Amino acid sequence: MYNTPLVLSFLLLLSFPLIFIFAPKILHQKHTEISIPDEVDDIALFRRATLYSVGKRGGDGGIRAVSRLGVTNPRRKIAFLFLTNTDLHFAPLWERFFSGHGDLYNIYIHADPSAKVASPGGVFDGRFIPAKKTERASPSLISATRRLLATAILDDSMNSYFAVVSQHCIPLHSFKFVYKSLFKSTHSPVHRSFIEILSGEPQLWDRYIARGESVMLPEVPFDRFRVGSQFFMLTRNHARLVVRDRKLWRKFKLPCLNKDSCYPEEHYFPTLLSMEDPDRCTHYTLTRVNWTGSVDGHPHTYYPNEISPELIHELRESNNTYSHMFARKFSPDCLKPLMDIADKVIFRK
């Protein structure tokens, strides 16, 4: 007969190599968390943006506003907030989109510093903001978006809409069409944010308890928990509301126990705005995404052989009041076929 304690000791000894083999893989599943120094930096930036008043500039050390002394009739602007971890492959298309409208927009880019994103030059030159590491399905994407919003608030008091886009996004209309759609008349007030806010989705409960069944309480009860696209367009009031928030952020920045159901960047913004000011939100986004045949939580990616005038017209279609103005997700090699139809289809007046 074998000595049972001896056998168990032998098996335990054999298991040690397995620990060294699989431990790194397990550890690498850990998502990016917000470090204390990064949190301190963010709090200081968000505080400056919250306290910002028209006519004053915070000493944030980032992008500086150009002098507007002598401008007697400043026009409202759209702040385009690029959130990326790769080069901006569609920069030439966006350059054509922005061409001739320099006084009606501003660009801000948050690029993951570990990705070493190169500046494409042109209208993007000098528009990169101080950035931190980002990772999908982690609160780092929330922080990055809030940094973009805060920087844009501080940079220019005429930034009235704040559009979050990614490196995979393209415009579906001319800048003139987008601007006129948002600002119906020169003096019309900017009332509503274009943000998707959904409830009753089948995966909502699993995502709500990803940090633990009661962790989100009492600040976020399940019946107030929402989901929606992280690519949206906020009014200035709502942008300030987001950077001012502390209460919900304390919950959404907590690490998840179930990583497979953890997508805080898809829940924080719609939940916050739904709780604070739902009537001034459209509950839909202006960015078209195709979820047919999605893989690993990613939407359909368009490739060069799919690019056509018909696709652009199809992506513009919407069941809501406004046409879709942007779309994602496009592979980098779509640039050439998109540029080929840019003037005659996408930006046709």
mmCIF file of C-alpha atoms in Angstrom:
data_model
loop_
_atom_site.group_PDB
_atom_site.id
_atom_site.type_symbol
_atom_site.label_atom_id
_atom_site.label_comp_id
_atom_site.label_asym_id
_atom_site.label_seq_id
_atom_site.Cartn_x
_atom_site.Cartn_y
_atom_site.Cartn_z
ATOM 1 C CA MET A 1 0.000 0.000 0.000
ATOM 2 C CA TYR A 2 1.124 3.511 -0.785
ATOM 3 C CA ASN A 3 1.589 5.983 2.010
ATOM 4 C CA THR A 4 -1.236 8.496 1.452
ATOM 5 C CA PRO A 5 0.535 11.570 2.940
ATOM 6 C CA LEU A 6 3.599 10.756 0.856
ATOM 7 C CA VAL A 7 1.550 10.518 -2.344
ATOM 8 C CA LEU A 8 -0.169 13.836 -1.636
ATOM 9 C CA SER A 9 3.163 15.526 -0.982
ATOM 10 C CA PHE A 10 4.538 14.117 -4.217
ATOM 11 C CA LEU A 11 1.530 15.383 -6.227
ATOM 12 C CA LEU A 12 1.839 18.805 -4.613
ATOM 13 C CA LEU A 13 5.486 18.913 -5.604
ATOM 14 C CA LEU A 14 4.573 18.082 -9.199
ATOM 15 C CA SER A 15 2.033 20.922 -9.281
ATOM 16 C CA PHE A 16 4.594 23.670 -8.688
ATOM 17 C CA PRO A 17 5.783 23.795 -12.329
ATOM 18 C CA LEU A 18 2.179 24.135 -13.458
ATOM 19 C CA ILE A 19 1.787 27.195 -11.226
ATOM 20 C CA PHE A 20 4.749 28.870 -12.873
ATOM 21 C CA ILE A 21 3.363 28.046 -16.328
ATOM 22 C CA PHE A 22 -0.205 29.252 -15.834
ATOM 23 C CA ALA A 23 0.187 32.018 -13.226
ATOM 24 C CA PRO A 24 1.453 34.607 -15.744
ATOM 25 C CA LYS A 25 -1.527 33.942 -17.995
ATOM 26 C CA ILE A 26 -3.914 34.406 -15.106
ATOM 27 C CA LEU A 27 -2.189 37.575 -13.964
ATOM 28 C CA HIS A 28 -2.273 39.055 -17.463
ATOM 29 C CA GLN A 29 -6.077 38.912 -17.389
ATOM 30 C CA LYS A 30 -6.039 41.731 -14.870
ATOM 31 C CA HIS A 31 -7.345 44.927 -16.421
ATOM 32 C CA THR A 32 -5.742 48.346 -16.186
ATOM 33 C CA GLU A 33 -6.648 50.069 -12.934
ATOM 34 C CA ILE A 34 -6.442 53.761 -12.096
ATOM 35 C CA SER A 35 -3.305 54.441 -10.072
ATOM 36 C CA ILE A 36 -3.329 56.907 -7.181
ATOM 37 C CA PRO A 37 -1.011 59.419 -8.953
ATOM 38 C CA ASP A 38 -3.220 59.301 -12.074
ATOM 39 C CA GLU A 39 -6.308 59.783 -9.925
ATOM 40 C CA VAL A 40 -4.740 62.793 -8.205
ATOM 41 C CA ASP A 41 -3.836 64.338 -11.581
ATOM 42 C CA ASP A 42 -7.351 63.766 -12.865
ATOM 43 C CA ILE A 43 -9.017 65.251 -9.798
ATOM 44 C CA ALA A 44 -6.959 68.424 -10.201
ATOM 45 C CA LEU A 45 -7.847 68.682 -13.909
ATOM 46 C CA PHE A 46 -11.539 67.988 -13.314
ATOM 47 C CA ARG A 47 -11.651 70.539 -10.516
ATOM 48 C CA ARG A 48 -10.226 73.226 -12.804
ATOM 49 C CA ALA A 49 -12.785 72.371 -15.470
ATOM 50 C CA THR A 50 -15.608 72.431 -12.926
ATOM 51 C CA LEU A 51 -14.554 75.837 -11.596
ATOM 52 C CA TYR A 52 -13.864 77.253 -15.027
ATOM 53 C CA SER A 53 -15.710 80.445 -15.841
ATOM 54 C CA VAL A 54 -16.052 82.196 -19.195
ATOM 55 C CA GLY A 55 -13.148 84.483 -19.982
ATOM 56 C CA LYS A 56 -10.625 82.739 -17.727
ATOM 57 C CA ARG A 57 -8.026 80.112 -18.551
ATOM 58 C CA GLY A 58 -6.742 77.487 -16.143
ATOM 59 C CA GLY A 59 -3.009 76.903 -15.915
ATOM 60 C CA ASP A 60 -3.360 73.264 -16.940
ATOM 61 C CA GLY A 61 -0.129 73.108 -18.915
ATOM 62 C CA GLY A 62 -1.908 71.394 -21.817
ATOM 63 C CA ILE A 63 -3.385 72.800 -24.994
ATOM 64 C CA ARG A 64 -3.692 76.555 -24.772
ATOM 65 C CA ALA A 65 -6.545 78.522 -26.238
ATOM 66 C CA VAL A 66 -5.575 81.002 -28.917
ATOM 67 C CA SER A 67 -6.211 84.649 -28.142
ATOM 68 C CA ARG A 68 -9.686 85.761 -29.132
ATOM 69 C CA LEU A 69 -9.391 89.408 -28.136
ATOM 70 C CA GLY A 70 -11.346 91.580 -30.494
ATOM 71 C CA VAL A 71 -13.746 88.847 -31.576
ATOM 72 C CA THR A 72 -17.142 90.496 -31.212
ATOM 73 C CA ASN A 73 -19.339 87.675 -32.536
ATOM 74 C CA PRO A 74 -17.709 84.357 -31.655
ATOM 75 C CA ARG A 75 -19.423 81.306 -33.093
ATOM 76 C CA ARG A 76 -20.199 78.109 -31.259
ATOM 77 C CA LYS A 77 -17.911 75.166 -31.920
ATOM 78 C CA ILE A 78 -17.893 71.395 -31.945
ATOM 79 C CA ALA A 79 -15.088 69.795 -29.948
ATOM 80 C CA PHE A 80 -13.989 66.521 -31.544
ATOM 81 C CA LEU A 81 -12.509 64.198 -28.939
ATOM 82 C CA PHE A 82 -10.420 61.418 -30.472
ATOM 83 C CA LEU A 83 -9.883 58.436 -28.186
ATOM 84 C CA THR A 84 -7.227 56.150 -29.672
ATOM 85 C CA ASN A 85 -4.542 53.549 -29.045
ATOM 86 C CA THR A 86 -3.296 53.379 -32.652
ATOM 87 C CA ASP A 87 -2.321 55.862 -35.339
ATOM 88 C CA LEU A 88 -5.150 57.953 -36.799
ATOM 89 C CA HIS A 89 -5.375 56.068 -40.076
ATOM 90 C CA PHE A 90 -8.319 58.132 -41.329
ATOM 91 C CA ALA A 91 -6.662 61.495 -40.674
ATOM 92 C CA PRO A 92 -6.704 62.436 -44.424
ATOM 93 C CA LEU A 93 -10.462 61.837 -44.560
ATOM 94 C CA TRP A 94 -11.051 63.884 -41.407
ATOM 95 C CA GLU A 95 -8.721 66.593 -42.748
ATOM 96 C CA ARG A 96 -10.976 66.933 -45.770
ATOM 97 C CA PHE A 97 -14.028 66.943 -43.489
ATOM 98 C CA PHE A 98 -12.631 69.852 -41.430
ATOM 99 C CA SER A 99 -11.252 71.824 -44.387
ATOM 100 C CA GLY A 100 -12.516 75.417 -44.556
ATOM 101 C CA HIS A 101 -14.207 75.410 -41.147
ATOM 102 C CA GLY A 102 -11.318 76.269 -38.838
ATOM 103 C CA ASP A 103 -13.313 78.668 -36.667
ATOM 104 C CA LEU A 104 -16.100 76.164 -35.984
ATOM 105 C CA TYR A 105 -14.307 73.218 -34.387
ATOM 106 C CA ASN A 106 -11.504 72.127 -32.089
ATOM 107 C CA ILE A 107 -9.678 68.801 -31.993
ATOM 108 C CA TYR A 108 -8.381 66.977 -28.918
ATOM 109 C CA ILE A 109 -6.617 63.604 -28.975
ATOM 110 C CA HIS A 110 -6.075 61.186 -26.099
ATOM 111 C CA ALA A 111 -3.585 58.552 -27.285
ATOM 112 C CA ASP A 112 -2.437 55.692 -25.082
ATOM 113 C CA PRO A 113 1.229 56.582 -24.435
ATOM 114 C CA SER A 114 2.268 52.920 -24.568
ATOM 115 C CA ALA A 115 1.077 52.767 -28.202
ATOM 116 C CA LYS A 116 3.455 55.533 -29.335
ATOM 117 C CA VAL A 117 0.874 57.072 -31.652
ATOM 118 C CA ALA A 118 2.416 59.347 -34.289
ATOM 119 C CA SER A 119 0.912 62.733 -35.056
ATOM 120 C CA PRO A 120 -0.550 62.792 -38.582
ATOM 121 C CA GLY A 121 0.147 66.538 -38.785
ATOM 122 C CA GLY A 122 -2.197 68.988 -40.482
ATOM 123 C CA VAL A 123 -5.198 69.949 -38.354
ATOM 124 C CA PHE A 124 -4.142 67.302 -35.804
ATOM 125 C CA ASP A 125 -0.758 68.893 -35.150
ATOM 126 C CA GLY A 126 -0.347 69.927 -31.516
ATOM 127 C CA ARG A 127 -3.755 68.583 -30.505
ATOM 128 C CA PHE A 128 -2.590 65.690 -28.304
ATOM 129 C CA ILE A 129 -3.432 66.065 -24.603
ATOM 130 C CA PRO A 130 -1.514 64.548 -21.641
ATOM 131 C CA ALA A 131 -2.681 60.928 -21.695
ATOM 132 C CA LYS A 132 -2.598 57.770 -19.578
ATOM 133 C CA LYS A 133 -2.705 54.083 -20.462
ATOM 134 C CA THR A 134 -6.091 52.792 -21.594
ATOM 135 C CA GLU A 135 -7.596 49.351 -21.976
ATOM 136 C CA ARG A 136 -10.915 48.110 -23.313
ATOM 137 C CA ALA A 137 -13.440 46.975 -20.712
ATOM 138 C CA SER A 138 -11.814 48.963 -17.917
ATOM 139 C CA PRO A 139 -12.447 52.267 -16.106
ATOM 140 C CA SER A 140 -9.334 53.676 -17.820
ATOM 141 C CA LEU A 141 -11.499 54.484 -20.869
ATOM 142 C CA ILE A 142 -13.883 56.457 -18.655
ATOM 143 C CA SER A 143 -10.966 58.456 -17.268
ATOM 144 C CA ALA A 144 -9.575 59.124 -20.751
ATOM 145 C CA THR A 145 -12.920 60.437 -21.977
ATOM 146 C CA ARG A 146 -13.296 62.647 -18.915
ATOM 147 C CA ARG A 147 -9.778 64.043 -19.509
ATOM 148 C CA LEU A 148 -10.758 64.934 -23.064
ATOM 149 C CA LEU A 149 -13.966 66.613 -21.882
ATOM 150 C CA ALA A 150 -12.200 68.569 -19.135
ATOM 151 C CA THR A 151 -9.429 69.741 -21.464
ATOM 152 C CA ALA A 152 -11.931 70.879 -24.097
ATOM 153 C CA ILE A 153 -13.992 72.756 -21.482
ATOM 154 C CA LEU A 154 -10.913 74.610 -20.270
ATOM 155 C CA ASP A 155 -9.492 75.271 -23.713
ATOM 156 C CA ASP A 156 -12.338 77.164 -25.366
ATOM 157 C CA SER A 157 -15.507 78.607 -23.879
ATOM 158 C CA MET A 158 -17.163 78.378 -27.316
ATOM 159 C CA ASN A 159 -16.963 74.584 -27.387
ATOM 160 C CA SER A 160 -20.682 73.832 -27.228
ATOM 161 C CA TYR A 161 -20.892 70.212 -28.344
ATOM 162 C CA PHE A 162 -18.375 67.505 -27.448
ATOM 163 C CA ALA A 163 -18.209 64.561 -29.871
ATOM 164 C CA VAL A 164 -16.328 61.436 -28.763
ATOM 165 C CA VAL A 165 -14.939 59.414 -31.680
ATOM 166 C CA SER A 166 -12.336 56.683 -32.110
ATOM 167 C CA GLN A 167 -9.614 55.980 -34.651
ATOM 168 C CA HIS A 168 -12.060 53.598 -36.336
ATOM 169 C CA CYS A 169 -14.735 56.268 -36.874
ATOM 170 C CA ILE A 170 -15.451 58.097 -40.129
ATOM 171 C CA PRO A 171 -17.721 61.054 -40.953
ATOM 172 C CA LEU A 172 -20.822 60.261 -43.029
ATOM 173 C CA HIS A 173 -21.662 63.852 -44.005
ATOM 174 C CA SER A 174 -19.910 67.122 -44.695
ATOM 175 C CA PHE A 175 -18.905 69.315 -41.772
ATOM 176 C CA LYS A 176 -21.410 71.920 -42.957
ATOM 177 C CA PHE A 177 -24.260 69.385 -42.762
ATOM 178 C CA VAL A 178 -23.230 68.255 -39.259
ATOM 179 C CA TYR A 179 -22.880 71.792 -37.965
ATOM 180 C CA LYS A 180 -26.189 73.002 -39.387
ATOM 181 C CA SER A 181 -27.974 69.945 -38.028
ATOM 182 C CA LEU A 182 -26.698 70.580 -34.515
ATOM 183 C CA PHE A 183 -27.142 74.349 -34.522
ATOM 184 C CA LYS A 184 -30.456 74.893 -36.259
ATOM 185 C CA SER A 185 -29.981 78.639 -36.145
ATOM 186 C CA THR A 186 -27.200 80.975 -35.057
ATOM 187 C CA HIS A 187 -28.792 81.695 -31.677
ATOM 188 C CA SER A 188 -30.727 78.474 -31.023
ATOM 189 C CA PRO A 189 -29.973 77.061 -27.573
ATOM 190 C CA VAL A 190 -28.084 73.774 -27.266
ATOM 191 C CA HIS A 191 -30.476 71.635 -25.261
ATOM 192 C CA ARG A 192 -29.913 67.925 -25.769
ATOM 193 C CA SER A 193 -27.036 65.466 -25.713
ATOM 194 C CA PHE A 194 -26.935 62.684 -28.291
ATOM 195 C CA ILE A 195 -26.161 59.667 -26.145
ATOM 196 C CA GLU A 196 -27.533 56.147 -26.273
ATOM 197 C CA ILE A 197 -29.304 55.183 -23.043
ATOM 198 C CA LEU A 198 -30.786 51.680 -22.910
ATOM 199 C CA SER A 199 -32.514 49.687 -20.178
ATOM 200 C CA GLY A 200 -33.911 46.184 -20.109
ATOM 201 C CA GLU A 201 -31.045 44.704 -22.129
ATOM 202 C CA PRO A 202 -30.593 40.938 -21.523
ATOM 203 C CA GLN A 203 -26.983 41.209 -20.270
ATOM 204 C CA LEU A 204 -27.656 44.092 -17.869
ATOM 205 C CA TRP A 205 -27.927 42.102 -14.630
ATOM 206 C CA ASP A 206 -24.682 40.187 -15.217
ATOM 207 C CA ARG A 207 -22.878 43.453 -15.859
ATOM 208 C CA TYR A 208 -24.458 45.111 -12.837
ATOM 209 C CA ILE A 209 -23.153 42.406 -10.462
ATOM 210 C CA ALA A 210 -19.725 42.121 -12.150
ATOM 211 C CA ARG A 211 -18.150 43.788 -9.082
ATOM 212 C CA GLY A 212 -20.336 41.913 -6.607
ATOM 213 C CA GLU A 213 -24.097 41.713 -6.139
ATOM 214 C CA SER A 214 -24.513 44.754 -3.871
ATOM 215 C CA VAL A 215 -21.335 46.737 -4.585
ATOM 216 C CA MET A 216 -23.080 49.398 -6.699
ATOM 217 C CA LEU A 217 -25.533 50.194 -3.893
ATOM 218 C CA PRO A 218 -26.780 52.566 -2.680
ATOM 219 C CA GLU A 219 -25.602 55.046 -5.334
ATOM 220 C CA VAL A 220 -26.691 52.946 -8.320
ATOM 221 C CA PRO A 221 -29.682 50.645 -7.771
ATOM 222 C CA PHE A 222 -30.207 48.109 -10.541
ATOM 223 C CA ASP A 223 -33.332 49.816 -11.878
ATOM 224 C CA ARG A 224 -31.226 52.936 -12.602
ATOM 225 C CA PHE A 225 -28.362 51.046 -14.271
ATOM 226 C CA ARG A 226 -28.095 51.778 -18.010
ATOM 227 C CA VAL A 227 -26.003 50.795 -21.023
ATOM 228 C CA GLY A 228 -25.103 52.557 -24.263
ATOM 229 C CA SER A 229 -22.409 53.369 -26.786
ATOM 230 C CA GLN A 230 -19.307 55.116 -25.471
ATOM 231 C CA PHE A 231 -19.283 57.285 -28.602
ATOM 232 C CA PHE A 232 -21.647 60.191 -28.037
ATOM 233 C CA MET A 233 -22.072 63.945 -28.359
ATOM 234 C CA LEU A 234 -22.633 65.950 -25.186
ATOM 235 C CA THR A 235 -23.737 69.510 -24.581
ATOM 236 C CA ARG A 236 -21.405 71.737 -22.599
ATOM 237 C CA ASN A 237 -23.635 71.471 -19.518
ATOM 238 C CA HIS A 238 -23.529 67.696 -19.654
ATOM 239 C CA ALA A 239 -19.775 67.674 -20.263
ATOM 240 C CA ARG A 240 -19.347 69.705 -17.082
ATOM 241 C CA LEU A 241 -21.717 67.352 -15.257
ATOM 242 C CA VAL A 242 -19.517 64.399 -16.231
ATOM 243 C CA VAL A 243 -16.225 65.945 -15.091
ATOM 244 C CA ARG A 244 -17.868 67.184 -11.895
ATOM 245 C CA ASP A 245 -19.112 63.723 -10.870
ATOM 246 C CA ARG A 246 -17.481 61.979 -7.940
ATOM 247 C CA LYS A 247 -20.298 59.834 -6.547
ATOM 248 C CA LEU A 248 -20.826 57.405 -9.429
ATOM 249 C CA TRP A 249 -17.154 57.345 -10.370
ATOM 250 C CA ARG A 250 -16.332 55.875 -6.954
ATOM 251 C CA LYS A 251 -18.432 52.856 -7.907
ATOM 252 C CA PHE A 252 -17.560 52.436 -11.576
ATOM 253 C CA LYS A 253 -13.799 52.589 -10.986
ATOM 254 C CA LEU A 254 -13.914 49.516 -8.719
ATOM 255 C CA PRO A 255 -12.351 46.351 -10.178
ATOM 256 C CA CYS A 256 -14.649 43.651 -11.512
ATOM 257 C CA LEU A 257 -14.720 40.101 -10.159
ATOM 258 C CA ASN A 258 -16.235 38.813 -13.389
ATOM 259 C CA LYS A 259 -14.098 40.205 -16.212
ATOM 260 C CA ASP A 260 -16.310 38.675 -18.908
ATOM 261 C CA SER A 261 -19.179 40.952 -17.894
ATOM 262 C CA CYS A 262 -17.144 44.067 -17.168
ATOM 263 C CA TYR A 263 -17.583 46.988 -19.580
ATOM 264 C CA PRO A 264 -17.701 50.077 -17.349
ATOM 265 C CA GLU A 265 -17.154 52.485 -20.274
ATOM 266 C CA GLU A 266 -20.504 51.357 -21.745
ATOM 267 C CA HIS A 267 -22.398 51.978 -18.499
ATOM 268 C CA TYR A 268 -20.928 54.946 -16.649
ATOM 269 C CA PHE A 269 -21.964 57.749 -19.028
ATOM 270 C CA PRO A 270 -25.525 56.585 -19.855
ATOM 271 C CA THR A 271 -26.186 55.741 -16.197
ATOM 272 C CA LEU A 272 -24.919 59.114 -14.951
ATOM 273 C CA LEU A 273 -26.850 61.189 -17.483
ATOM 274 C CA SER A 274 -29.981 59.061 -17.114
ATOM 275 C CA MET A 275 -29.917 59.653 -13.363
ATOM 276 C CA GLU A 276 -29.063 63.360 -13.528
ATOM 277 C CA ASP A 277 -30.801 64.789 -16.602
ATOM 278 C CA PRO A 278 -32.645 62.203 -18.757
ATOM 279 C CA ASP A 279 -35.033 64.706 -20.368
ATOM 280 C CA ARG A 280 -32.171 66.568 -22.034
ATOM 281 C CA CYS A 281 -30.777 63.407 -23.621
ATOM 282 C CA THR A 282 -31.958 61.965 -26.922
ATOM 283 C CA HIS A 283 -31.322 58.386 -25.716
ATOM 284 C CA TYR A 284 -29.757 57.599 -29.102
ATOM 285 C CA THR A 285 -26.330 58.234 -30.603
ATOM 286 C CA LEU A 286 -25.337 59.853 -33.890
ATOM 287 C CA THR A 287 -22.642 57.211 -34.499
ATOM 288 C CA ARG A 288 -23.776 54.178 -36.485
ATOM 289 C CA VAL A 289 -22.455 50.762 -35.444
ATOM 290 C CA ASN A 290 -23.221 47.407 -37.043
ATOM 291 C CA TRP A 291 -23.536 44.664 -34.429
ATOM 292 C CA THR A 292 -24.475 41.977 -36.949
ATOM 293 C CA GLY A 293 -21.975 39.148 -36.650
ATOM 294 C CA SER A 294 -20.071 40.785 -33.795
ATOM 295 C CA VAL A 295 -17.012 38.918 -32.517
ATOM 296 C CA ASP A 296 -15.793 38.947 -28.908
ATOM 297 C CA GLY A 297 -17.894 42.006 -28.092
ATOM 298 C CA HIS A 298 -16.584 43.938 -31.098
ATOM 299 C CA PRO A 299 -18.954 45.262 -33.797
ATOM 300 C CA HIS A 300 -18.691 44.358 -37.461
ATOM 301 C CA THR A 301 -15.537 45.751 -39.088
ATOM 302 C CA TYR A 302 -15.874 47.088 -42.620
ATOM 303 C CA TYR A 303 -13.197 46.210 -45.174
ATOM 304 C CA PRO A 304 -12.293 47.809 -48.543
ATOM 305 C CA ASN A 305 -14.463 45.471 -50.629
ATOM 306 C CA GLU A 306 -17.545 46.682 -48.680
ATOM 307 C CA ILE A 307 -16.976 50.403 -49.272
ATOM 308 C CA SER A 308 -19.459 51.925 -51.732
ATOM 309 C CA PRO A 309 -21.817 54.906 -52.103
ATOM 310 C CA GLU A 310 -24.648 52.554 -51.183
ATOM 311 C CA LEU A 311 -22.983 51.679 -47.873
ATOM 312 C CA ILE A 312 -22.588 55.361 -46.953
ATOM 313 C CA HIS A 313 -26.267 56.036 -47.676
ATOM 314 C CA GLU A 314 -27.274 52.964 -45.694
ATOM 315 C CA LEU A 315 -25.171 53.968 -42.682
ATOM 316 C CA ARG A 316 -26.735 57.424 -42.661
ATOM 317 C CA GLU A 317 -30.236 56.024 -42.244
ATOM 318 C CA SER A 318 -31.758 56.382 -38.810
ATOM 319 C CA ASN A 319 -35.110 55.735 -37.129
ATOM 320 C CA ASN A 320 -34.652 58.936 -35.135
ATOM 321 C CA THR A 321 -34.995 62.648 -35.898
ATOM 322 C CA TYR A 322 -31.372 63.033 -36.973
ATOM 323 C CA SER A 323 -29.383 61.186 -39.618
ATOM 324 C CA HIS A 324 -26.356 59.256 -38.401
ATOM 325 C CA MET A 325 -23.364 61.572 -38.771
ATOM 326 C CA PHE A 326 -20.509 59.176 -38.032
ATOM 327 C CA ALA A 327 -19.926 55.434 -38.302
ATOM 328 C CA ARG A 328 -17.568 52.747 -37.101
ATOM 329 C CA LYS A 329 -15.785 50.317 -37.284
ATOM 330 C CA PHE A 330 -13.541 50.536 -40.380
ATOM 331 C CA SER A 331 -10.230 48.787 -41.042
ATOM 332 C CA PRO A 332 -7.280 51.108 -41.824
ATOM 333 C CA ASP A 333 -7.073 49.894 -45.433
ATOM 334 C CA CYS A 334 -10.516 51.387 -46.084
ATOM 335 C CA LEU A 335 -8.890 54.823 -46.396
ATOM 336 C CA LYS A 336 -8.280 54.725 -50.146
ATOM 337 C CA PRO A 337 -11.774 53.615 -51.229
ATOM 338 C CA LEU A 338 -13.273 56.132 -48.794
ATOM 339 C CA MET A 339 -11.141 58.951 -50.175
ATOM 340 C CA ASP A 340 -12.184 57.926 -53.679
ATOM 341 C CA ILE A 341 -15.843 58.635 -52.857
ATOM 342 C CA ALA A 342 -15.281 61.445 -50.335
ATOM 343 C CA ASP A 343 -16.068 64.469 -52.515
ATOM 344 C CA LYS A 344 -18.828 62.948 -54.651
ATOM 345 C CA VAL A 345 -20.629 61.003 -51.928
ATOM 346 C CA ILE A 346 -19.608 61.643 -48.305
ATOM 347 C CA PHE A 347 -19.036 65.396 -48.458
ATOM 348 C CA ARG A 348 -21.333 66.176 -51.357
ATOM 349 C CA LYS A 349 -23.151 69.450 -50.719
#
